[in-house]
GROMACS .gro file of C-alpha atoms in nm:
model
  178
    1UNK     CA    1  -1.222   1.927   2.018
    2UNK     CA    2  -1.382   1.825   1.690
    3UNK     CA    3  -1.171   1.791   1.378
    4UNK     CA    4  -1.277   2.059   1.134
    5UNK     CA    5  -1.401   1.887   0.824
    6UNK     CA    6  -1.212   2.131   0.600
    7UNK     CA    7  -0.886   2.030   0.770
    8UNK     CA    8  -0.977   1.664   0.734
    9UNK     CA    9  -1.036   1.698   0.359
   10UNK     CA   10  -0.712   1.896   0.322
   11UNK     CA   11  -0.527   1.621   0.511
   12UNK     CA   12  -0.664   1.362   0.271
   13UNK     CA   13  -0.558   1.578  -0.024
   14UNK     CA   14  -0.205   1.601   0.121
   15UNK     CA   15  -0.190   1.229   0.201
   16UNK     CA   16  -0.289   1.145  -0.157
   17UNK     CA   17  -0.034   1.388  -0.302
   18UNK     CA   18  -0.295   1.594  -0.484
   19UNK     CA   19  -0.287   1.967  -0.559
   20UNK     CA   20  -0.480   2.193  -0.322
   21UNK     CA   21  -0.856   2.225  -0.368
   22UNK     CA   22  -1.089   2.492  -0.236
   23UNK     CA   23  -1.271   2.332   0.058
   24UNK     CA   24  -1.555   2.497   0.249
   25UNK     CA   25  -1.858   2.390   0.449
   26UNK     CA   26  -2.223   2.438   0.370
   27UNK     CA   27  -2.514   2.501   0.605
   28UNK     CA   28  -2.563   2.451   0.977
   29UNK     CA   29  -2.453   2.086   0.955
   30UNK     CA   30  -2.115   2.194   0.815
   31UNK     CA   31  -2.137   1.963   0.514
   32UNK     CA   32  -1.802   1.974   0.333
   33UNK     CA   33  -1.787   2.115  -0.019
   34UNK     CA   34  -1.498   2.083  -0.261
   35UNK     CA   35  -1.458   2.280  -0.580
   36UNK     CA   36  -1.298   2.071  -0.853
   37UNK     CA   37  -1.048   2.206  -1.103
   38UNK     CA   38  -1.321   2.236  -1.368
   39UNK     CA   39  -1.544   2.443  -1.139
   40UNK     CA   40  -1.788   2.176  -1.023
   41UNK     CA   41  -1.882   2.159  -0.657
   42UNK     CA   42  -1.893   1.825  -0.476
   43UNK     CA   43  -2.072   1.791  -0.143
   44UNK     CA   44  -2.047   1.536   0.137
   45UNK     CA   45  -1.755   1.366   0.307
   46UNK     CA   46  -1.806   1.027   0.141
   47UNK     CA   47  -1.843   1.175  -0.208
   48UNK     CA   48  -1.541   1.401  -0.169
   49UNK     CA   49  -1.325   1.125  -0.017
   50UNK     CA   50  -1.401   0.883  -0.301
   51UNK     CA   51  -1.341   1.154  -0.562
   52UNK     CA   52  -1.002   1.239  -0.410
   53UNK     CA   53  -0.894   0.875  -0.388
   54UNK     CA   54  -0.994   0.816  -0.751
   55UNK     CA   55  -0.806   1.132  -0.852
   56UNK     CA   56  -0.480   1.024  -0.689
   57UNK     CA   57  -0.227   0.892  -0.939
   58UNK     CA   58  -0.020   0.718  -0.672
   59UNK     CA   59  -0.208   0.514  -0.412
   60UNK     CA   60  -0.571   0.622  -0.440
   61UNK     CA   61  -0.689   0.315  -0.629
   62UNK     CA   62  -0.572   0.068  -0.364
   63UNK     CA   63  -0.740   0.276  -0.094
   64UNK     CA   64  -1.075   0.214  -0.267
   65UNK     CA   65  -1.046  -0.164  -0.259
   66UNK     CA   66  -1.003  -0.419  -0.531
   67UNK     CA   67  -1.314  -0.634  -0.537
   68UNK     CA   68  -1.680  -0.529  -0.552
   69UNK     CA   69  -1.711  -0.651  -0.192
   70UNK     CA   70  -1.427  -0.422  -0.079
   71UNK     CA   71  -1.585  -0.128  -0.265
   72UNK     CA   72  -1.911  -0.198  -0.081
   73UNK     CA   73  -1.737  -0.232   0.256
   74UNK     CA   74  -1.562   0.101   0.208
   75UNK     CA   75  -1.891   0.266   0.115
   76UNK     CA   76  -2.044   0.110   0.427
   77UNK     CA   77  -1.774   0.253   0.655
   78UNK     CA   78  -1.791   0.596   0.491
   79UNK     CA   79  -2.164   0.594   0.562
   80UNK     CA   80  -2.095   0.475   0.918
   81UNK     CA   81  -1.865   0.771   0.968
   82UNK     CA   82  -2.136   1.018   0.872
   83UNK     CA   83  -2.434   0.845   1.035
   84UNK     CA   84  -2.277   0.706   1.353
   85UNK     CA   85  -1.937   0.858   1.432
   86UNK     CA   86  -2.036   1.218   1.355
   87UNK     CA   87  -2.359   1.183   1.553
   88UNK     CA   88  -2.212   1.017   1.861
   89UNK     CA   89  -2.204   1.314   2.093
   90UNK     CA   90  -2.350   1.182   2.418
   91UNK     CA   91  -2.118   0.966   2.632
   92UNK     CA   92  -2.350   0.663   2.605
   93UNK     CA   93  -2.352   0.694   2.223
   94UNK     CA   94  -1.972   0.720   2.211
   95UNK     CA   95  -1.937   0.414   2.436
   96UNK     CA   96  -2.181   0.214   2.221
   97UNK     CA   97  -1.994   0.314   1.905
   98UNK     CA   98  -1.653   0.225   2.054
   99UNK     CA   99  -1.788  -0.109   2.178
  100UNK     CA  100  -1.922  -0.189   1.830
  101UNK     CA  101  -1.596  -0.089   1.659
  102UNK     CA  102  -1.390  -0.276   1.919
  103UNK     CA  103  -1.582  -0.594   1.845
  104UNK     CA  104  -1.549  -0.546   1.468
  105UNK     CA  105  -1.172  -0.488   1.487
  106UNK     CA  106  -1.110  -0.794   1.705
  107UNK     CA  107  -0.947  -0.995   1.424
  108UNK     CA  108  -0.850  -0.714   1.186
  109UNK     CA  109  -0.548  -0.489   1.148
  110UNK     CA  110  -0.745  -0.241   0.935
  111UNK     CA  111  -1.113  -0.212   0.848
  112UNK     CA  112  -1.073  -0.420   0.533
  113UNK     CA  113  -0.838  -0.669   0.696
  114UNK     CA  114  -0.469  -0.629   0.628
  115UNK     CA  115  -0.431  -0.312   0.421
  116UNK     CA  116  -0.506   0.053   0.482
  117UNK     CA  117  -0.815   0.178   0.300
  118UNK     CA  118  -1.010   0.498   0.260
  119UNK     CA  119  -1.240   0.368   0.535
  120UNK     CA  120  -0.949   0.369   0.782
  121UNK     CA  121  -0.849   0.724   0.695
  122UNK     CA  122  -1.200   0.865   0.725
  123UNK     CA  123  -1.287   0.678   1.047
  124UNK     CA  124  -0.948   0.775   1.195
  125UNK     CA  125  -1.017   1.146   1.145
  126UNK     CA  126  -1.367   1.109   1.284
  127UNK     CA  127  -1.248   0.924   1.594
  128UNK     CA  128  -0.947   1.145   1.664
  129UNK     CA  129  -1.136   1.390   1.891
  130UNK     CA  130  -1.296   1.096   2.075
  131UNK     CA  131  -0.965   0.919   2.132
  132UNK     CA  132  -0.808   1.243   2.259
  133UNK     CA  133  -1.076   1.262   2.529
  134UNK     CA  134  -1.030   0.904   2.658
  135UNK     CA  135  -0.810   0.836   2.958
  136UNK     CA  136  -0.568   0.539   2.968
  137UNK     CA  137  -0.821   0.312   3.138
  138UNK     CA  138  -1.089   0.388   2.878
  139UNK     CA  139  -0.843   0.326   2.595
  140UNK     CA  140  -0.762  -0.013   2.749
  141UNK     CA  141  -1.134  -0.100   2.755
  142UNK     CA  142  -1.137  -0.058   2.377
  143UNK     CA  143  -0.804  -0.223   2.308
  144UNK     CA  144  -0.884  -0.326   1.950
  145UNK     CA  145  -0.991   0.026   1.858
  146UNK     CA  146  -0.682   0.163   2.035
  147UNK     CA  147  -0.450  -0.081   1.855
  148UNK     CA  148  -0.608   0.005   1.519
  149UNK     CA  149  -0.603   0.380   1.589
  150UNK     CA  150  -0.237   0.375   1.691
  151UNK     CA  151  -0.150   0.171   1.381
  152UNK     CA  152  -0.324   0.422   1.154
  153UNK     CA  153  -0.180   0.733   1.323
  154UNK     CA  154   0.171   0.591   1.269
  155UNK     CA  155   0.108   0.516   0.900
  156UNK     CA  156   0.333   0.758   0.705
  157UNK     CA  157   0.151   1.079   0.614
  158UNK     CA  158  -0.171   1.017   0.805
  159UNK     CA  159  -0.132   1.213   1.130
  160UNK     CA  160  -0.015   1.544   0.975
  161UNK     CA  161  -0.151   1.838   1.182
  162UNK     CA  162  -0.334   1.627   1.442
  163UNK     CA  163  -0.183   1.580   1.787
  164UNK     CA  164  -0.051   1.232   1.857
  165UNK     CA  165  -0.274   1.023   2.083
  166UNK     CA  166  -0.070   0.841   2.349
  167UNK     CA  167  -0.172   0.486   2.443
  168UNK     CA  168   0.102   0.359   2.673
  169UNK     CA  169   0.191   0.498   3.010
  170UNK     CA  170   0.555   0.430   3.090
  171UNK     CA  171   0.641   0.350   3.447
  172UNK     CA  172   0.963   0.490   3.583
  173UNK     CA  173   1.146   0.283   3.840
  174UNK     CA  174   1.395   0.435   4.075
  175UNK     CA  175   1.546   0.107   4.193
  176UNK     CA  176   1.588  -0.239   4.049
  177UNK     CA  177   1.581  -0.571   4.231
  178UNK     CA  178   1.843  -0.813   4.101
   0.00000   0.00000   0.00000
């Protein structure tokens, strides 16, 4: 149930309020390609994501961070998405990745602390298929990742075409003790 990278890029375009771009994939690894309005072709999820954020007149700049440290952190998480999240296919790799992310998110609302960034959007889309596969018990094991994921999926405009991932199981009671 992998998120198609073309759909992910189109979701980012929509979230940023940009006009539609031609998005395709290249090669066996399905590397995303985006054709710019002047005919140039950009390749790679990190490159395309940064280009789109910089092109957004509304909120793209704040998604890229303010300080040089934030710029570097975002670049780090975009690289993590491509090198770790995309390559975590085996159950043991997925568990190791979730454990690492759970530890990192222990004291953070978002990846850069207290505001949504491009890193959150890109990691969210990469983790969506993983989170869909987890049962309630597994989601509880990674409560920081689950909290973060739920926060991001409820951010206006983020979820779009993706199915909502449910984190709470409601118990129904037929009688009440007073």
